[in-house]
């Protein structure tokens, strides 16, 4: 898991994004709703264009959710 954290941090630094140092303050319920909303938007774009386009922040968010077993 440490390898993934290091890779993600490198990716975020490269894209001049902030690296979070704590778990934040978002509730699991809100996180699930945000994840579902982002997935639905991405899935609609994929269906229309045939391509997947994901922002770096979304990737980090989903990795965080997977990490927590959501």
CSV table of N, CA, C and O in Angstrom, one decimal:
chain,number,residue,atom,x,y,z
A,1,UNK,N,0.8,-1.2,0.0
A,1,UNK,CA,0.0,0.0,0.0
A,1,UNK,C,0.9,1.3,0.0
A,1,UNK,O,0.5,2.3,-0.6
A,2,UNK,N,2.0,1.2,0.7
A,2,UNK,CA,2.9,2.3,0.7
A,2,UNK,C,3.3,2.8,-0.7
A,2,UNK,O,3.4,4.0,-1.0
A,3,UNK,N,3.5,1.8,-1.6
A,3,UNK,CA,3.9,2.1,-3.0
A,3,UNK,C,2.8,3.0,-3.6
A,3,UNK,O,3.1,3.9,-4.3
A,4,UNK,N,1.6,2.6,-3.4
A,4,UNK,CA,0.5,3.4,-4.0
A,4,UNK,C,0.4,4.8,-3.5
A,4,UNK,O,0.1,5.7,-4.2
A,5,UNK,N,0.6,4.9,-2.2
A,5,UNK,CA,0.6,6.2,-1.5
A,5,UNK,C,1.7,7.1,-2.1
A,5,UNK,O,1.5,8.2,-2.5
A,6,UNK,N,2.9,6.5,-2.2
A,6,UNK,CA,4.0,7.2,-2.8
A,6,UNK,C,3.7,7.7,-4.3
A,6,UNK,O,4.0,8.8,-4.7
A,7,UNK,N,3.2,6.7,-5.1
A,7,UNK,CA,2.8,7.1,-6.5
A,7,UNK,C,1.8,8.2,-6.6
A,7,UNK,O,1.9,9.1,-7.4
A,8,UNK,N,0.8,8.1,-5.7
A,8,UNK,CA,-0.3,9.1,-5.7
A,8,UNK,C,0.3,10.4,-5.3
A,8,UNK,O,0.0,11.4,-5.9
A,9,UNK,N,1.1,10.5,-4.3
A,9,UNK,CA,1.7,11.7,-3.8
A,9,UNK,C,2.5,12.3,-4.9
A,9,UNK,O,2.5,13.5,-5.1
A,10,UNK,N,3.3,11.5,-5.6
A,10,UNK,CA,4.1,12.0,-6.7
A,10,UNK,C,3.3,12.6,-7.8
A,10,UNK,O,3.6,13.6,-8.4
A,11,UNK,N,2.2,11.9,-8.1
A,11,UNK,CA,1.2,12.3,-9.2
A,11,UNK,C,0.6,13.7,-8.8
A,11,UNK,O,0.5,14.6,-9.6
A,12,UNK,N,0.2,13.8,-7.5
A,12,UNK,CA,-0.4,15.0,-7.0
A,12,UNK,C,0.6,16.2,-7.1
A,12,UNK,O,0.3,17.3,-7.5
A,13,UNK,N,1.8,15.9,-6.6
A,13,UNK,CA,2.9,17.0,-6.7
A,13,UNK,C,3.1,17.4,-8.1
A,13,UNK,O,3.3,18.6,-8.4
A,14,UNK,N,3.2,16.4,-9.0
A,14,UNK,CA,3.5,16.8,-10.4
A,14,UNK,C,2.4,17.7,-11.0
A,14,UNK,O,2.7,18.6,-11.8
A,15,UNK,N,1.2,17.4,-10.6
A,15,UNK,CA,0.0,18.2,-11.0
A,15,UNK,C,-0.2,19.4,-10.1
A,15,UNK,O,-1.3,20.1,-10.2
A,16,UNK,N,0.7,19.8,-9.3
A,16,UNK,CA,0.6,20.9,-8.4
A,16,UNK,C,-0.6,20.9,-7.6
A,16,UNK,O,-1.3,21.9,-7.4
A,17,UNK,N,-1.0,19.7,-7.0
A,17,UNK,CA,-2.1,19.6,-6.2
A,17,UNK,C,-1.7,19.4,-4.7
A,17,UNK,O,-0.6,18.9,-4.4
A,18,UNK,N,-2.5,19.8,-3.8
A,18,UNK,CA,-2.2,19.6,-2.4
A,18,UNK,C,-2.3,18.2,-1.9
A,18,UNK,O,-3.2,17.4,-2.3
A,19,UNK,N,-1.4,17.8,-1.1
A,19,UNK,CA,-1.4,16.5,-0.5
A,19,UNK,C,-2.0,16.6,0.9
A,19,UNK,O,-1.5,17.3,1.7
A,20,UNK,N,-3.1,15.9,1.1
A,20,UNK,CA,-3.7,16.0,2.4
A,20,UNK,C,-3.0,15.2,3.5
A,20,UNK,O,-2.5,14.1,3.2
A,21,UNK,N,-2.9,15.7,4.7
A,21,UNK,CA,-2.1,15.1,5.7
A,21,UNK,C,-3.0,14.5,6.8
A,21,UNK,O,-2.5,14.0,7.8
A,22,UNK,N,-4.3,14.6,6.6
A,22,UNK,CA,-5.3,14.0,7.6
A,22,UNK,C,-6.5,13.4,6.9
A,22,UNK,O,-6.6,13.5,5.7
A,23,UNK,N,-7.3,12.8,7.6
A,23,UNK,CA,-8.5,12.1,7.0
A,23,UNK,C,-9.6,13.1,6.6
A,23,UNK,O,-10.5,12.7,5.9
A,24,UNK,N,-9.5,14.3,7.0
A,24,UNK,CA,-10.5,15.3,6.6
A,24,UNK,C,-11.7,15.2,7.5
A,24,UNK,O,-11.7,14.5,8.5
A,25,UNK,N,-12.8,15.9,7.1
A,25,UNK,CA,-13.9,16.0,8.0
A,25,UNK,C,-15.2,15.6,7.3
A,25,UNK,O,-16.3,15.9,7.8
A,26,UNK,N,-15.2,14.9,6.1
A,26,UNK,CA,-16.4,14.6,5.4
A,26,UNK,C,-16.9,13.2,5.9
A,26,UNK,O,-16.2,12.3,6.3
A,27,UNK,N,-18.2,13.2,6.1
A,27,UNK,CA,-18.8,12.0,6.6
A,27,UNK,C,-18.9,10.9,5.5
A,27,UNK,O,-18.8,11.1,4.3
A,28,UNK,N,-19.0,9.6,5.9
A,28,UNK,CA,-19.1,8.5,5.0
A,28,UNK,C,-20.3,8.7,4.1
A,28,UNK,O,-20.2,8.4,2.9
A,29,UNK,N,-21.4,9.1,4.6
A,29,UNK,CA,-22.6,9.2,3.8
A,29,UNK,C,-22.4,10.3,2.7
A,29,UNK,O,-22.7,10.0,1.5
A,30,UNK,N,-21.8,11.4,3.0
A,30,UNK,CA,-21.6,12.4,2.0
A,30,UNK,C,-20.5,11.9,1.0
A,30,UNK,O,-20.7,12.1,-0.2
A,31,UNK,N,-19.5,11.2,1.5
A,31,UNK,CA,-18.5,10.7,0.6
A,31,UNK,C,-19.1,9.7,-0.4
A,31,UNK,O,-18.8,9.8,-1.6
A,32,UNK,N,-20.0,8.9,0.1
A,32,UNK,CA,-20.7,7.9,-0.8
A,32,UNK,C,-21.5,8.7,-1.9
A,32,UNK,O,-21.5,8.3,-3.0
A,33,UNK,N,-22.2,9.7,-1.4
A,33,UNK,CA,-23.1,10.5,-2.4
A,33,UNK,C,-22.2,11.2,-3.4
A,33,UNK,O,-22.5,11.2,-4.6
A,34,UNK,N,-21.1,11.7,-3.0
A,34,UNK,CA,-20.2,12.4,-3.9
A,34,UNK,C,-19.6,11.4,-4.9
A,34,UNK,O,-19.5,11.7,-6.1
A,35,UNK,N,-19.1,10.3,-4.4
A,35,UNK,CA,-18.6,9.2,-5.3
A,35,UNK,C,-19.6,8.8,-6.3
A,35,UNK,O,-19.3,8.6,-7.5
A,36,UNK,N,-20.8,8.5,-5.9
A,36,UNK,CA,-21.9,8.1,-6.8
A,36,UNK,C,-22.1,9.1,-7.8
A,36,UNK,O,-22.2,8.8,-9.0
A,37,UNK,N,-22.2,10.4,-7.4
A,37,UNK,CA,-22.4,11.5,-8.3
A,37,UNK,C,-21.3,11.6,-9.4
A,37,UNK,O,-21.6,11.7,-10.6
A,38,UNK,N,-20.1,11.5,-8.9
A,38,UNK,CA,-18.9,11.6,-9.8
A,38,UNK,C,-18.9,10.4,-10.8
A,38,UNK,O,-18.7,10.6,-12.0
A,39,UNK,N,-19.2,9.2,-10.3
A,39,UNK,CA,-19.3,8.1,-11.1
A,39,UNK,C,-20.3,8.2,-12.2
A,39,UNK,O,-20.1,7.9,-13.4
A,40,UNK,N,-21.5,8.7,-11.8
A,40,UNK,CA,-22.6,8.8,-12.8
A,40,UNK,C,-22.3,9.8,-13.9
A,40,UNK,O,-22.5,9.6,-15.1
A,41,UNK,N,-21.6,11.0,-13.5
A,41,UNK,CA,-21.2,11.9,-14.5
A,41,UNK,C,-20.2,11.3,-15.5
A,41,UNK,O,-20.3,11.5,-16.7
A,42,UNK,N,-19.2,10.6,-14.9
A,42,UNK,CA,-18.1,10.0,-15.7
A,42,UNK,C,-18.7,8.9,-16.6
A,42,UNK,O,-18.4,8.8,-17.8
A,43,UNK,N,-19.6,8.1,-16.1
A,43,UNK,CA,-20.3,7.1,-16.9
A,43,UNK,C,-21.1,7.6,-18.0
A,43,UNK,O,-21.1,7.1,-19.1
A,44,UNK,N,-21.8,8.7,-17.8
A,44,UNK,CA,-22.6,9.4,-18.9
A,44,UNK,C,-21.7,9.9,-20.0
A,44,UNK,O,-21.9,9.7,-21.2
A,45,UNK,N,-20.5,10.5,-19.6
A,45,UNK,CA,-19.6,11.0,-20.6
A,45,UNK,C,-19.0,9.8,-21.4
A,45,UNK,O,-18.8,9.9,-22.6
A,46,UNK,N,-18.7,8.7,-20.7
A,46,UNK,CA,-18.1,7.6,-21.3
A,46,UNK,C,-19.1,7.0,-22.3
A,46,UNK,O,-18.8,6.6,-23.4
A,47,UNK,N,-20.4,7.0,-22.0
A,47,UNK,CA,-21.4,6.4,-22.9
A,47,UNK,C,-21.6,7.3,-24.1
A,47,UNK,O,-21.8,6.8,-25.2
A,48,UNK,N,-21.5,8.6,-23.9
A,48,UNK,CA,-21.6,9.5,-25.1
A,48,UNK,C,-20.4,9.5,-25.9
A,48,UNK,O,-20.5,9.5,-27.2
A,49,UNK,N,-19.2,9.7,-25.3
A,49,UNK,CA,-18.0,9.8,-26.1
A,49,UNK,C,-17.2,8.6,-26.3
A,49,UNK,O,-16.4,8.5,-27.2
A,50,UNK,N,-17.5,7.5,-25.5
A,50,UNK,CA,-16.7,6.3,-25.6
A,50,UNK,C,-15.3,6.4,-24.9
A,50,UNK,O,-14.5,5.5,-25.0
A,51,UNK,N,-15.1,7.5,-24.2
A,51,UNK,CA,-13.8,7.8,-23.5
A,51,UNK,C,-14.1,8.1,-22.1
A,51,UNK,O,-15.1,8.6,-21.7
A,52,UNK,N,-13.1,7.8,-21.3
A,52,UNK,CA,-13.2,8.1,-19.8
A,52,UNK,C,-12.2,9.2,-19.5
A,52,UNK,O,-11.1,9.2,-19.9
A,53,UNK,N,-12.8,10.2,-18.9
A,53,UNK,CA,-12.0,11.4,-18.5
A,53,UNK,C,-12.2,11.6,-17.0
A,53,UNK,O,-13.3,11.9,-16.6
A,54,UNK,N,-11.1,11.5,-16.2
A,54,UNK,CA,-11.2,11.7,-14.8
A,54,UNK,C,-10.2,12.7,-14.3
A,54,UNK,O,-9.0,12.7,-14.7
A,55,UNK,N,-10.6,13.6,-13.5
A,55,UNK,CA,-9.7,14.6,-12.9
A,55,UNK,C,-8.9,14.0,-11.8
A,55,UNK,O,-9.3,13.0,-11.2
A,56,UNK,N,-7.7,14.5,-11.6
A,56,UNK,CA,-6.8,14.0,-10.6
A,56,UNK,C,-7.4,13.9,-9.2
A,56,UNK,O,-7.3,13.0,-8.4
A,57,UNK,N,-8.2,15.0,-8.9
A,57,UNK,CA,-8.9,15.0,-7.6
A,57,UNK,C,-9.9,13.8,-7.4
A,57,UNK,O,-10.0,13.3,-6.3
A,58,UNK,N,-10.6,13.5,-8.5
A,58,UNK,CA,-11.5,12.4,-8.5
A,58,UNK,C,-10.8,11.1,-8.2
A,58,UNK,O,-11.2,10.2,-7.4
A,59,UNK,N,-9.6,10.9,-8.9
A,59,UNK,CA,-8.8,9.7,-8.7
A,59,UNK,C,-8.4,9.5,-7.2
A,59,UNK,O,-8.6,8.5,-6.6
A,60,UNK,N,-7.9,10.6,-6.6
A,60,UNK,CA,-7.5,10.6,-5.2
A,60,UNK,C,-8.7,10.3,-4.3
A,60,UNK,O,-8.6,9.5,-3.4
A,61,UNK,N,-9.8,10.9,-4.6
A,61,UNK,CA,-11.0,10.7,-3.8
A,61,UNK,C,-11.4,9.2,-3.9
A,61,UNK,O,-11.7,8.6,-2.8
A,62,UNK,N,-11.4,8.6,-5.1
A,62,UNK,CA,-11.9,7.2,-5.2
A,62,UNK,C,-10.9,6.3,-4.5
A,62,UNK,O,-11.3,5.3,-3.9
A,63,UNK,N,-9.6,6.6,-4.6
A,63,UNK,CA,-8.6,5.7,-3.9
A,63,UNK,C,-8.8,5.8,-2.4
A,63,UNK,O,-8.7,4.8,-1.7
A,64,UNK,N,-9.1,7.0,-1.9
A,64,UNK,CA,-9.4,7.2,-0.5
A,64,UNK,C,-10.6,6.3,-0.1
A,64,UNK,O,-10.6,5.7,1.0
A,65,UNK,N,-11.6,6.3,-0.9
A,65,UNK,CA,-12.8,5.5,-0.5
A,65,UNK,C,-12.5,4.1,-0.6
A,65,UNK,O,-12.9,3.3,0.3
A,66,UNK,N,-11.7,3.6,-1.6
A,66,UNK,CA,-11.4,2.2,-1.6
A,66,UNK,C,-10.5,1.8,-0.4
A,66,UNK,O,-10.7,0.7,0.1
A,67,UNK,N,-9.7,2.7,0.0
A,67,UNK,CA,-8.8,2.5,1.2
A,67,UNK,C,-9.7,2.2,2.4
A,67,UNK,O,-9.3,1.4,3.3
A,68,UNK,N,-10.8,2.9,2.5
A,68,UNK,CA,-11.7,2.8,3.7
A,68,UNK,C,-12.7,1.7,3.5
A,68,UNK,O,-13.5,1.5,4.4
A,69,UNK,N,-12.7,1.0,2.4
A,69,UNK,CA,-13.6,-0.1,2.2
A,69,UNK,C,-15.0,0.3,1.9
A,69,UNK,O,-15.9,-0.5,2.0
A,70,UNK,N,-15.1,1.5,1.3
A,70,UNK,CA,-16.5,2.0,0.9
A,70,UNK,C,-16.9,1.4,-0.4
A,70,UNK,O,-16.1,1.3,-1.3
